[in-house]
XYZ file of C-alpha atoms in Angstrom:
100
model
C 112.548 125.967 102.925
C 109.126 126.172 101.270
C 109.385 122.545 100.206
C 110.217 121.515 103.763
C 107.210 123.400 105.183
C 104.935 121.901 102.540
C 106.101 118.375 103.381
C 105.679 118.955 107.139
C 102.192 120.406 106.595
C 101.205 117.484 104.394
C 102.465 114.988 106.997
C 100.544 116.746 109.768
C 97.327 116.759 107.739
C 97.715 113.104 106.815
C 98.450 112.027 110.392
C 95.520 114.006 111.823
C 93.210 112.434 109.233
C 94.483 108.958 110.123
C 94.019 109.548 113.853
C 90.484 110.825 113.284
C 89.532 107.747 111.279
C 90.912 105.379 113.898
C 89.195 107.035 116.856
C 86.284 104.576 116.847
C 88.706 101.658 116.829
C 90.547 103.002 119.870
C 87.376 102.681 121.961
C 87.324 98.942 121.243
C 90.735 98.205 122.755
C 90.621 95.839 125.763
C 86.883 95.204 125.392
C 85.226 91.811 125.142
C 83.236 91.084 121.978
C 79.736 89.635 122.362
C 77.097 88.859 119.751
C 73.387 89.343 120.350
C 70.212 88.803 118.327
C 67.475 91.398 118.795
C 64.267 89.916 120.196
C 61.379 92.110 121.263
C 61.037 95.861 121.408
C 63.007 96.565 124.578
C 61.841 98.843 127.359
C 61.313 102.552 126.802
C 63.147 104.972 129.090
C 62.611 108.735 128.980
C 65.943 110.594 129.010
C 66.160 114.349 128.384
C 62.731 114.487 126.716
C 63.625 111.576 124.420
C 62.247 108.054 124.514
C 65.205 105.650 124.363
C 65.028 101.867 124.252
C 66.960 99.608 126.594
C 67.443 95.972 125.671
C 68.397 93.178 128.069
C 69.224 90.107 126.017
C 71.431 87.025 126.186
C 74.706 87.524 124.325
C 77.448 85.089 123.404
C 81.176 85.550 122.972
C 83.283 83.725 120.370
C 83.741 80.771 122.746
C 79.975 80.366 123.172
C 79.905 81.703 126.738
C 76.498 83.218 127.488
C 76.077 86.514 129.340
C 73.026 88.696 130.007
C 73.773 92.178 128.640
C 71.809 95.427 128.880
C 72.418 98.083 126.237
C 70.684 101.146 124.827
C 69.693 101.852 121.242
C 71.142 105.031 119.741
C 69.231 104.595 116.481
C 67.167 107.726 115.857
C 64.735 106.339 113.303
C 61.616 104.374 114.230
C 61.554 105.649 117.832
C 64.927 104.011 118.641
C 63.575 100.519 117.916
C 66.112 98.048 116.528
C 65.191 95.646 113.734
C 63.756 92.353 114.976
C 66.091 89.333 114.555
C 69.063 91.558 113.640
C 72.474 90.455 114.896
C 74.732 92.963 116.643
C 78.353 92.856 117.707
C 78.782 94.544 121.094
C 82.059 95.697 122.619
C 81.633 95.192 126.357
C 83.829 96.733 129.022
C 84.313 94.552 132.100
C 83.616 97.587 134.302
C 80.209 98.152 132.677
C 78.511 96.056 135.387
C 79.162 98.792 137.939
C 78.011 101.676 135.706
C 74.430 102.912 135.812
């Protein structure tokens, strides 16, 4: 009986660890992938006593289709400024156009 409980406990721990590691990947399901190159410093927006940067830049999907995308920097260093000329992969939800 002790062996059985040990095996069940080990399986539960392993499965919870696996689910926790895959959580970020679950947010990417059914999203379109776009690539963007950082140009400029973005616009600063004050949110909850923090200065955040919003970027509106042209982005391209894997087929080369261009789309204007607005996103916010969550980087905490350097006053939320992203590195100039850096390339980012963005996961874009189709419903994001209606969110503000």
